[in-house]
mmCIF file of C-alpha atoms in Angstrom:
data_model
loop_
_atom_site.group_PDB
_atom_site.id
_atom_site.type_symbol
_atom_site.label_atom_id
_atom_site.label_comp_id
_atom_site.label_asym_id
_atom_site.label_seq_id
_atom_site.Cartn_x
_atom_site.Cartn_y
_atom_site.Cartn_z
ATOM 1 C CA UNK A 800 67.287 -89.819 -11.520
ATOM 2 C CA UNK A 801 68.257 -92.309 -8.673
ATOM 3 C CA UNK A 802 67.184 -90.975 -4.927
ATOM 4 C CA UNK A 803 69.021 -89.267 -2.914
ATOM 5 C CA UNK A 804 70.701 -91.164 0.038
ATOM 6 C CA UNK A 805 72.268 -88.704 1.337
ATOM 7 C CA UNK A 806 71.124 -85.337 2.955
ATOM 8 C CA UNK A 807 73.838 -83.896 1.385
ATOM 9 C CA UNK A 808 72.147 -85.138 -1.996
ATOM 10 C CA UNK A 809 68.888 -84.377 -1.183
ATOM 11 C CA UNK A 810 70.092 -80.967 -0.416
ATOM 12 C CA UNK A 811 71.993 -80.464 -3.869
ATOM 13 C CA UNK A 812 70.598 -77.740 -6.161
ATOM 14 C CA UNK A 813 67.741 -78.160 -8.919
ATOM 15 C CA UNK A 814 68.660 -79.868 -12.022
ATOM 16 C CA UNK A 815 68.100 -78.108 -15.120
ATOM 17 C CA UNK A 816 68.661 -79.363 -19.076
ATOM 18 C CA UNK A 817 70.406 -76.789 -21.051
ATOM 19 C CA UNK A 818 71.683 -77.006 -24.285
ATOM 20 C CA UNK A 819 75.302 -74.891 -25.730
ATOM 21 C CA UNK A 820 74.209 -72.792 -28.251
ATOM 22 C CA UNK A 821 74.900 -73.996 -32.205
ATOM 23 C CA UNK A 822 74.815 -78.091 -30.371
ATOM 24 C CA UNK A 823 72.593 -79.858 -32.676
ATOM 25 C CA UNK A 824 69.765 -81.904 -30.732
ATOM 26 C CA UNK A 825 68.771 -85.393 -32.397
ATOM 27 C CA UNK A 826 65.371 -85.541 -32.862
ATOM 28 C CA UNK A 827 64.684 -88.279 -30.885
ATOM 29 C CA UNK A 828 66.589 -87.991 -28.001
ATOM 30 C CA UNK A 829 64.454 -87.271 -24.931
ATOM 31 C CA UNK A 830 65.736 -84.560 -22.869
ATOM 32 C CA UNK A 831 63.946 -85.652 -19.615
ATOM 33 C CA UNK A 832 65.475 -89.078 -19.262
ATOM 34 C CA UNK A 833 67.502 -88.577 -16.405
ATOM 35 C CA UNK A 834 64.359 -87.166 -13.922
ATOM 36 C CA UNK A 835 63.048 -89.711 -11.624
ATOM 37 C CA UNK A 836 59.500 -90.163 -12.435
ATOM 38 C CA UNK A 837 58.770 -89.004 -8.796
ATOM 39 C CA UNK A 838 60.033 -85.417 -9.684
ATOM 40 C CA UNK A 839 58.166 -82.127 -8.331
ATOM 41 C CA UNK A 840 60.225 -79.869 -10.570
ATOM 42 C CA UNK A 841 61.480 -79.855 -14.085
ATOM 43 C CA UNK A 842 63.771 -76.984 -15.909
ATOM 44 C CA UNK A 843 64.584 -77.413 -19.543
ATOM 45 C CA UNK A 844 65.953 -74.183 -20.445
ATOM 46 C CA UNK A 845 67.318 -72.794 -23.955
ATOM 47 C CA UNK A 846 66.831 -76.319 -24.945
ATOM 48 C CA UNK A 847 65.210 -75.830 -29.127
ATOM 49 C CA UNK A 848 62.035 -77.724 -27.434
ATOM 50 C CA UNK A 849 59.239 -76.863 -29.700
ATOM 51 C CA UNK A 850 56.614 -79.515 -29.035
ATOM 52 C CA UNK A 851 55.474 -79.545 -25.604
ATOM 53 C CA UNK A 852 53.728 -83.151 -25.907
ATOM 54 C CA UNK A 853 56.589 -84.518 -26.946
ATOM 55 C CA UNK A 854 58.673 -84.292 -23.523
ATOM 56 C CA UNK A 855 55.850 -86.802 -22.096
ATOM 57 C CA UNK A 856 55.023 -85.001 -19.307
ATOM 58 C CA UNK A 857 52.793 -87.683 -18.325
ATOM 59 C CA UNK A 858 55.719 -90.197 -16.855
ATOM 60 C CA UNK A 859 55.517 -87.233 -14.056
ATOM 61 C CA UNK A 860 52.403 -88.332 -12.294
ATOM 62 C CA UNK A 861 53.941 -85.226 -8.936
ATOM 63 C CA UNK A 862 54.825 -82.758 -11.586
ATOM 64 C CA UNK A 863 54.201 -79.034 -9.461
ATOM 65 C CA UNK A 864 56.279 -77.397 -11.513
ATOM 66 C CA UNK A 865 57.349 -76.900 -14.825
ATOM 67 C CA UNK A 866 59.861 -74.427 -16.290
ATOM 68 C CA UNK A 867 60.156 -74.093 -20.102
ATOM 69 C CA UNK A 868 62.162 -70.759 -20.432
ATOM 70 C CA UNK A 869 63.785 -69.448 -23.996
ATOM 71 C CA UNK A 870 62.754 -72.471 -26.004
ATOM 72 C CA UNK A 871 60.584 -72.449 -29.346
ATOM 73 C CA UNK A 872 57.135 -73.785 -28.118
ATOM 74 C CA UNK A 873 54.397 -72.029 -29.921
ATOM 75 C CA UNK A 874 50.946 -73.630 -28.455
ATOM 76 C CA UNK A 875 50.491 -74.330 -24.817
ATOM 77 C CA UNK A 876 49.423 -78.067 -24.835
ATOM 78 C CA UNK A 877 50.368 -81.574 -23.011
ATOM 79 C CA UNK A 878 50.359 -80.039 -19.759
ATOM 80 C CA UNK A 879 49.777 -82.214 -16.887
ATOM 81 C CA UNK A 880 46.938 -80.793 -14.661
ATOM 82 C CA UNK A 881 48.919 -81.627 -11.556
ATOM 83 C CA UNK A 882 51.138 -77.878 -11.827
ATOM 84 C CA UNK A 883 50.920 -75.067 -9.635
ATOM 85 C CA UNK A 884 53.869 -73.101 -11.589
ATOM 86 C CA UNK A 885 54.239 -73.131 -15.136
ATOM 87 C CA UNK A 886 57.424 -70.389 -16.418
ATOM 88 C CA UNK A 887 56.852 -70.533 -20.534
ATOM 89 C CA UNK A 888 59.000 -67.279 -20.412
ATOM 90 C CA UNK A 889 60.543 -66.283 -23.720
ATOM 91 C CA UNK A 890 59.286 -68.828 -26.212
ATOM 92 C CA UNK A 891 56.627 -68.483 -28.986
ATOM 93 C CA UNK A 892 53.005 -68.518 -28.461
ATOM 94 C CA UNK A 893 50.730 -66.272 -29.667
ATOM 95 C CA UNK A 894 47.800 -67.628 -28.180
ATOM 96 C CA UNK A 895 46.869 -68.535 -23.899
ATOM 97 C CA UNK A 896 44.321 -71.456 -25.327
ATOM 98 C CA UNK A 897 45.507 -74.924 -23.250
ATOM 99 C CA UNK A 898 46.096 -73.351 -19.869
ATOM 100 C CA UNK A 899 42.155 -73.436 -19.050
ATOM 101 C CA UNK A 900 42.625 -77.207 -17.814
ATOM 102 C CA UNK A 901 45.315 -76.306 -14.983
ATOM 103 C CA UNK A 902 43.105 -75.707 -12.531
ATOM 104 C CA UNK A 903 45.326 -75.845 -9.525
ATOM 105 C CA UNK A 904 47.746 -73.354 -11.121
ATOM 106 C CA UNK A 905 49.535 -70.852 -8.974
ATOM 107 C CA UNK A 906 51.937 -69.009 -10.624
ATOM 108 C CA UNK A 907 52.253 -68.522 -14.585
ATOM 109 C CA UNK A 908 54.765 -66.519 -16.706
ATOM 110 C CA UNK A 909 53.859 -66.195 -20.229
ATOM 111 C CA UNK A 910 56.544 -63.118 -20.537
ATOM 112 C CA UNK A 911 58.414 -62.411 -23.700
ATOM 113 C CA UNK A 912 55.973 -64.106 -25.835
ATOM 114 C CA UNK A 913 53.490 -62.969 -28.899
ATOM 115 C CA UNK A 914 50.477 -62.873 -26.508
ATOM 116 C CA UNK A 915 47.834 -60.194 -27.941
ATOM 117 C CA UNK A 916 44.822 -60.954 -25.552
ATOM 118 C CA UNK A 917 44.263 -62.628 -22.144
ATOM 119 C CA UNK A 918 42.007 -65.258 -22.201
ATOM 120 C CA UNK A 919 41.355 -68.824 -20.995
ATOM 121 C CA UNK A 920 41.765 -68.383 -17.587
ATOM 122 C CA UNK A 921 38.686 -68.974 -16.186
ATOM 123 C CA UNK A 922 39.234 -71.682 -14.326
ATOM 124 C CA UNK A 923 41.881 -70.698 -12.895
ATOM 125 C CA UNK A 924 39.913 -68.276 -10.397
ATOM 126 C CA UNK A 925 40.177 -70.218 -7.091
ATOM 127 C CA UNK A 926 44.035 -70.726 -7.608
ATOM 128 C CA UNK A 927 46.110 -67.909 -9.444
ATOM 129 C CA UNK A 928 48.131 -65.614 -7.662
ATOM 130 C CA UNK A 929 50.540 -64.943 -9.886
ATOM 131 C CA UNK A 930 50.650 -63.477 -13.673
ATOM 132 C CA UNK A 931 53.263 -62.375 -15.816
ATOM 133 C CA UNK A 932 52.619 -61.150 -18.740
ATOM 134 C CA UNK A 933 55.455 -59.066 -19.547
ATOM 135 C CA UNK A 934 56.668 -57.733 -23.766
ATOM 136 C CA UNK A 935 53.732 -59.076 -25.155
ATOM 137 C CA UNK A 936 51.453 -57.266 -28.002
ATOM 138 C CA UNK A 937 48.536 -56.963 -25.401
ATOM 139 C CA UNK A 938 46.517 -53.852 -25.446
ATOM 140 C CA UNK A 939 43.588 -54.300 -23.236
ATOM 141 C CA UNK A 940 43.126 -55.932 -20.061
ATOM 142 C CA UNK A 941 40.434 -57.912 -19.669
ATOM 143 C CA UNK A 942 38.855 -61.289 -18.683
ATOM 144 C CA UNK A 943 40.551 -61.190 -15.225
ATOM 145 C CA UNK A 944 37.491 -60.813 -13.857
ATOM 146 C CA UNK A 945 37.296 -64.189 -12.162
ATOM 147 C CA UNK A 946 41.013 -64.131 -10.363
ATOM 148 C CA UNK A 947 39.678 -63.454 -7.465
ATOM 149 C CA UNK A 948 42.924 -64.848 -5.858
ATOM 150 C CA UNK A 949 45.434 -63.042 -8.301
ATOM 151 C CA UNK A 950 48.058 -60.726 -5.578
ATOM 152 C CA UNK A 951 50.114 -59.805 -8.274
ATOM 153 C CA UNK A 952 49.784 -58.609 -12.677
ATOM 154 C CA UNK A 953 52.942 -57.806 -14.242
ATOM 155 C CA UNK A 954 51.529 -56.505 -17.644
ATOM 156 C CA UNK A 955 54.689 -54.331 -18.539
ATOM 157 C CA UNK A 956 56.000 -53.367 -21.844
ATOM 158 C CA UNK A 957 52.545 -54.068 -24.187
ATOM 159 C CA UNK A 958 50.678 -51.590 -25.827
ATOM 160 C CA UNK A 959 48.125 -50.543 -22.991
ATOM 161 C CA UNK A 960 46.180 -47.201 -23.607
ATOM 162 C CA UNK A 961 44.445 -47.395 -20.474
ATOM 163 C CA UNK A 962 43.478 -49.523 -16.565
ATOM 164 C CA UNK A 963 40.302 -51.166 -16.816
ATOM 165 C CA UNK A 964 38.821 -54.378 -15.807
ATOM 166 C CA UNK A 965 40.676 -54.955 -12.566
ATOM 167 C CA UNK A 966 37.769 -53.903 -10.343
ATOM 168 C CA UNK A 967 36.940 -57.881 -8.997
ATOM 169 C CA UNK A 968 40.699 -58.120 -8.111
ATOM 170 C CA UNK A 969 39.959 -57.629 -4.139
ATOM 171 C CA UNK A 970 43.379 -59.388 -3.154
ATOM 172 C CA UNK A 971 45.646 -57.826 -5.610
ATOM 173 C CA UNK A 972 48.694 -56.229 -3.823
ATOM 174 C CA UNK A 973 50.825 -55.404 -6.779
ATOM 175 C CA UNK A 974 50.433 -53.829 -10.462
ATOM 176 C CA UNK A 975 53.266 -53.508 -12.454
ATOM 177 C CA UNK A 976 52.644 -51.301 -16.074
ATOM 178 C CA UNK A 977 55.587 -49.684 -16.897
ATOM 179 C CA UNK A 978 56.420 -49.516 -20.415
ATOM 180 C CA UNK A 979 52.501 -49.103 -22.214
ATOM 181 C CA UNK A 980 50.407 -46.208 -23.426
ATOM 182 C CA UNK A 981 48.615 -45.292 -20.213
ATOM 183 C CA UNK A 982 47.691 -41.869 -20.438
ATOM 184 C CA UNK A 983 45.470 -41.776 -17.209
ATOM 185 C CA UNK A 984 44.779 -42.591 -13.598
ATOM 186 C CA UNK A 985 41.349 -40.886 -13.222
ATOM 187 C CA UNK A 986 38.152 -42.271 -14.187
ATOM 188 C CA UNK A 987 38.095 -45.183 -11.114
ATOM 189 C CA UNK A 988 40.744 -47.388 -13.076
ATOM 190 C CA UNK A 989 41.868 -48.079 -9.160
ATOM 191 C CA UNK A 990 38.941 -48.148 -7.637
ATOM 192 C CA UNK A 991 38.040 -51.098 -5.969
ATOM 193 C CA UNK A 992 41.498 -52.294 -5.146
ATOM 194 C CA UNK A 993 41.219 -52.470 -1.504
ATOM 195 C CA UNK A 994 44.799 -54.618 -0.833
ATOM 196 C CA UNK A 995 47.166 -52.780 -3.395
ATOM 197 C CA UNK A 996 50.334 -51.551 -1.850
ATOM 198 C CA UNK A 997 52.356 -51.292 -5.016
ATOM 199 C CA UNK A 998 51.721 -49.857 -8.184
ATOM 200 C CA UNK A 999 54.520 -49.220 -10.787
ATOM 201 C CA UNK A 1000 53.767 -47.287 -14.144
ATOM 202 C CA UNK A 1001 56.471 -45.689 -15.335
ATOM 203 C CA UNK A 1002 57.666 -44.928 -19.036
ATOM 204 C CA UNK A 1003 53.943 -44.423 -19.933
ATOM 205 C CA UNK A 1004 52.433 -40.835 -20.699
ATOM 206 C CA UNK A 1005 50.690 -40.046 -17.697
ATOM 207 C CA UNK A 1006 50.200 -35.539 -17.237
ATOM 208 C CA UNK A 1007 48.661 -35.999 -13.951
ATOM 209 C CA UNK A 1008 48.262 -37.897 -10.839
ATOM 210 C CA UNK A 1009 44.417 -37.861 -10.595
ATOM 211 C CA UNK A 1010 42.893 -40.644 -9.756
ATOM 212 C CA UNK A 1011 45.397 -42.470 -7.403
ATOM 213 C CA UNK A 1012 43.524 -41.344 -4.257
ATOM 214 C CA UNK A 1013 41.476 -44.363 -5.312
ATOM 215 C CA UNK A 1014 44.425 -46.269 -3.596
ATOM 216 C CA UNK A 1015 45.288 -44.139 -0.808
ATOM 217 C CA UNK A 1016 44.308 -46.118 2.160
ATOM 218 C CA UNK A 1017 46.867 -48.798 1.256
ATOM 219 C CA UNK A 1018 49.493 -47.802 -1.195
ATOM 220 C CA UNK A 1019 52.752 -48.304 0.057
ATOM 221 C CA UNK A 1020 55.230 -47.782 -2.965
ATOM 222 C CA UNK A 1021 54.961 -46.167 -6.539
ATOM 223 C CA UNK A 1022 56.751 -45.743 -9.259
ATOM 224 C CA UNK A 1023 55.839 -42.658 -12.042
ATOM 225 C CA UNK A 1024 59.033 -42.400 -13.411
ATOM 226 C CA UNK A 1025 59.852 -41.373 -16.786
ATOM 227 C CA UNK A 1026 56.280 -39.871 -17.424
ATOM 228 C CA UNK A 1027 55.011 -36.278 -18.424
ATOM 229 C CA UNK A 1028 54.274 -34.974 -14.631
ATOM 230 C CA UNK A 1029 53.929 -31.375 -14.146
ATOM 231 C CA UNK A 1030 52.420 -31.366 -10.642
ATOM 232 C CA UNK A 1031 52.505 -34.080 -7.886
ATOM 233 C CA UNK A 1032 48.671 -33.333 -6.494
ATOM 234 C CA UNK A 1033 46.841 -35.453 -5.203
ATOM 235 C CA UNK A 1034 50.000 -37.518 -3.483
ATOM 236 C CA UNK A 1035 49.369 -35.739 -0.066
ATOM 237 C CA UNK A 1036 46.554 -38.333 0.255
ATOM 238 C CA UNK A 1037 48.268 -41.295 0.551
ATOM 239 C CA UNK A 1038 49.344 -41.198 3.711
ATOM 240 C CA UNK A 1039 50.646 -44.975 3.735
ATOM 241 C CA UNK A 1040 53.192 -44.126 1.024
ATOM 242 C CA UNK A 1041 56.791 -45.173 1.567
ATOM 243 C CA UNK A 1042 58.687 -45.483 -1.713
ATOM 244 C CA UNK A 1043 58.098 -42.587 -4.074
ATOM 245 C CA UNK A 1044 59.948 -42.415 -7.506
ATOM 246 C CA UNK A 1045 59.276 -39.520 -9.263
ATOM 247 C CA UNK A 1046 62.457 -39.467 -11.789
ATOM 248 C CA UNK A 1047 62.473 -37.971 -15.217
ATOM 249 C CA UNK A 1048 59.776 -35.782 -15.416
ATOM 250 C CA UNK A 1049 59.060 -32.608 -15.784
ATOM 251 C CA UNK A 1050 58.375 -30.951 -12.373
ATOM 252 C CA UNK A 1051 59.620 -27.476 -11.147
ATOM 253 C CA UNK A 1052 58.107 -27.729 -7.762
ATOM 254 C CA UNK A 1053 58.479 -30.434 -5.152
ATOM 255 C CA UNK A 1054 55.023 -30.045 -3.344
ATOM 256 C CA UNK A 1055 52.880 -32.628 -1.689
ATOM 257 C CA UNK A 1056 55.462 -34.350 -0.003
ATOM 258 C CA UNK A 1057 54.939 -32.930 3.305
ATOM 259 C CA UNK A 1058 51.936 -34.887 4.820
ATOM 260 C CA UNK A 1059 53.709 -38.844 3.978
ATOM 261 C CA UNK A 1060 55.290 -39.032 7.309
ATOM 262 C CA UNK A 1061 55.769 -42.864 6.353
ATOM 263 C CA UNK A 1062 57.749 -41.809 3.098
ATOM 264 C CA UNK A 1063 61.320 -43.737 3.425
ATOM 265 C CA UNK A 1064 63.027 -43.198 -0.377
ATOM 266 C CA UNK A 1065 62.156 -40.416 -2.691
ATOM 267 C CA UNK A 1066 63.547 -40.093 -6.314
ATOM 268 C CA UNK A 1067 63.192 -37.280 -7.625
ATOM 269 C CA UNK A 1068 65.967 -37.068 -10.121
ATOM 270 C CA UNK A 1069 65.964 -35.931 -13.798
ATOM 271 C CA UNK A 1070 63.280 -32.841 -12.774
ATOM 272 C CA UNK A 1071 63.518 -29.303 -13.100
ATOM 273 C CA UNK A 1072 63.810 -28.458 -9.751
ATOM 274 C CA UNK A 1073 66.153 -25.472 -8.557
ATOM 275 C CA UNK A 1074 64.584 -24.973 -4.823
ATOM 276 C CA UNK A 1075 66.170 -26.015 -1.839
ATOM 277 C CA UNK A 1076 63.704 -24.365 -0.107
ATOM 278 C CA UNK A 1077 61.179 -26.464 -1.593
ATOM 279 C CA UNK A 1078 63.038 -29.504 -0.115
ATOM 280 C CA UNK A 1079 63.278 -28.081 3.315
ATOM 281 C CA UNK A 1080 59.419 -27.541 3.313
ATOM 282 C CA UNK A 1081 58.584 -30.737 2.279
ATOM 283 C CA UNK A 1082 60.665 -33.308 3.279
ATOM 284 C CA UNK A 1083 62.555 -31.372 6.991
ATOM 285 C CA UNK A 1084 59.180 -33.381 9.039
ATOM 286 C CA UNK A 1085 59.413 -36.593 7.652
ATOM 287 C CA UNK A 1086 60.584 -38.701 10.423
ATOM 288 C CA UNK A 1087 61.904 -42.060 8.609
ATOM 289 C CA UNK A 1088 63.222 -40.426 4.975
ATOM 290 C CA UNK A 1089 66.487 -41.467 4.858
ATOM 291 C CA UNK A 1090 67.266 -42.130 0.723
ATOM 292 C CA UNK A 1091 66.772 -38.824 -1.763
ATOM 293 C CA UNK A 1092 67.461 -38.638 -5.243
ATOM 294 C CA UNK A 1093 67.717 -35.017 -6.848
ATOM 295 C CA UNK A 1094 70.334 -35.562 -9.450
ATOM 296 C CA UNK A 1095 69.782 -34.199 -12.706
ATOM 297 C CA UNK A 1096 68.125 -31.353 -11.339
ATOM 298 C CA UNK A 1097 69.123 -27.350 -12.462
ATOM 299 C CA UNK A 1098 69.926 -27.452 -8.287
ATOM 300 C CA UNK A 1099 72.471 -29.960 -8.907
ATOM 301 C CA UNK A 1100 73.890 -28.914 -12.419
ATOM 302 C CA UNK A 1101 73.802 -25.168 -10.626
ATOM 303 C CA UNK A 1102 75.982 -26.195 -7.822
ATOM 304 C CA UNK A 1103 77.848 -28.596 -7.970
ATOM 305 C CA UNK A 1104 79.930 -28.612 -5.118
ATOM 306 C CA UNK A 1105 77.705 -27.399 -2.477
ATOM 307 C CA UNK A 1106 74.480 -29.683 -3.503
ATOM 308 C CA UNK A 1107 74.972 -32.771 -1.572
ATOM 309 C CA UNK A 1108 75.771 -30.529 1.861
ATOM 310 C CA UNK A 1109 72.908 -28.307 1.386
ATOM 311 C CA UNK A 1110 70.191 -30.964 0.224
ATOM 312 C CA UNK A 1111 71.846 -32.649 4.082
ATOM 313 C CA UNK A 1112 70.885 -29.642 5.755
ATOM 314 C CA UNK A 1113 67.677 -29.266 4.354
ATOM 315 C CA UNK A 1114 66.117 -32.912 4.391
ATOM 316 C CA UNK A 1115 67.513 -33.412 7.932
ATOM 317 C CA UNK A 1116 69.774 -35.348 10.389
ATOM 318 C CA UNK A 1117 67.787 -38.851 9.587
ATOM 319 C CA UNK A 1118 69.206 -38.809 6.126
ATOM 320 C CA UNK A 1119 71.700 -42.080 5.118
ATOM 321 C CA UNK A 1120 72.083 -41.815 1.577
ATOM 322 C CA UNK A 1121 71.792 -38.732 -1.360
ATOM 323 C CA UNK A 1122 71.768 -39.820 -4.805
ATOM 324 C CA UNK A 1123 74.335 -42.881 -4.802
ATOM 325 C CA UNK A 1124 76.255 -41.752 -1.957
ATOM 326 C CA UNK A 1125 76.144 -43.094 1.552
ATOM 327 C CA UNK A 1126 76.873 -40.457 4.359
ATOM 328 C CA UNK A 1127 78.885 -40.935 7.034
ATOM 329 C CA UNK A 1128 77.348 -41.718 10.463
#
């Protein structure tokens, strides 16, 4: 790749290698040959790469980072130590072994893979802030213990029966699990999260809230949709809270609402709520809620053409949008 000379070149978008599906790639064609050997940042996307040594990653002595997506690779190897993102999304591998050595690492997405346990990633303590780990066959976490630096774990869509092992994770700010097993919040799974604002577990089997107080200092946002919820206690405790999506379970009584005078959006559709009494009570005294979402509900299905006006009257004059409809100023 010649330099730019131009800041109209240097400003020109990333470069990527992508290949039209059914085009046959000779086998020794290199598919890196027109990167400057001064390049930061390499995509090869849906390219049939299946050897990761073979690209000769080394010609890219200022490699930071590396993107691999929806290729065939099946070990992680030939990796120069120089990367603080590495995107392996959608390949192959089945096991984490030859990330230990990237100790500068910042960011790494192993989604869509055949991943069934974390490991190796040790080193990468004083430098990972980012996992993904996303439709994998994992069913435990574990051996995080020493990402001391991790602010975010996407572990959604595995086969998780339950939160452990994220006790030492002091900075994280956001865990996404939707799509596991979990059948439980209780036991001090959250405890000792002291920066997490965001916690999304939805489309697992959770029965009860217990246990999120853990977080109730800081959470700002969670998502329980598409669980088994028959009560909404102990929510009144997290006073912090300011996106709550409730969807698809099976609640008859908004309650614990009241106290979140920080809450902005509330879903709530998909329930079996009938009470618009209920809403008044627990939503008329919060300041700053402007989005509800009580579609799906026996109060909507019941009446139909006086729901949107009455859930208005009883949520309050802040209110911009019901369900998908934006209200007139």
């Amino acid at each position: 790749m010649q330099q730019a000379d131009t800041d109209e070149e240097e400003d020109a978008p990333e470069r990527q290698v992508e290949v039209v599906p059914g085009q046959q790639i000779d086998a020794d064609e290199d598919l890196l040959d027109d990167y400057d050997v001064d390049e930061e940042e390499i995509q090869c996307l849906h390219s049939r790469v299946r050897d990761i040594p073979a690209l000769r990653l080394e010609r890219f002595p200022k490699l930071k980072k590396l993107c691999l997506r929806q290729n065939a690779i099946s070990r992680i190897e030939g990796l120069p130590t120089t990367l603080t993102e590495l995107d392996l999304y959608d390949n192959s591998i089945g096991h984490m072994d030859g990330i230990a050595s990237l100790e500068t690492l910042e960011m790494l997405d192993l989604s869509f893979n055949r991943i069934k346990h974390i490991k190796h990633l040790d080193q990468l303590g004083n430098t990972l802030k980012l996992l993904y780990l996303v439709q994998n066959k994992i069913s435990r976490i574990e051996h995080l213990e020493n990402l001391v630096h991790l602010t975010m774990l996407e572990l959604g869509a595995n086969k998780i029966r339950e939160i452990e092992g994220l006790q030492r994770l002091k900075m994280l700010e956001e865990l996404w699990l939707g799509k596991n097993k979990i059948t439980s919040l209780a036991g001090g799974s959250l405890a000792g999260l002291p920066k997490l604002r965001l916690l999304s577990i939805q489309s697992n089997r959770l029965t009860s809230l217990e246990g999120i107080e853990e977080v109730a200092e800081t959470l700002e946002e969670l998502y329980v949709a598409q669980n088994g919820l028959t009560s909404l206690a102990p929510l009144s405790s997290l006073k912090k809270l300011q996106v709550l999506d409730i969807s698809s379970n099976k609640l008859e009584h908004l309650t614990d609402i009241a106290h979140l005078k920080e809450l902005r959006e509330l879903w709530a559709s998909n329930n079996l709520l009938t009470s618009f009494e209920e809403i008044e009570r627990e939503c008329k005294e919060l300041p700053v809620l402007d989005t509800v979402y009580f579609e799906g509900n026996p109060m909507q299905r019941q009446n139909p053409t006086t729901y949107r006006n009455k859930v208005k009257l009883s949520v309050g004059p802040q209110i911009k949008q019901i369900d998908a409809n934006i209200l007139r100023a």
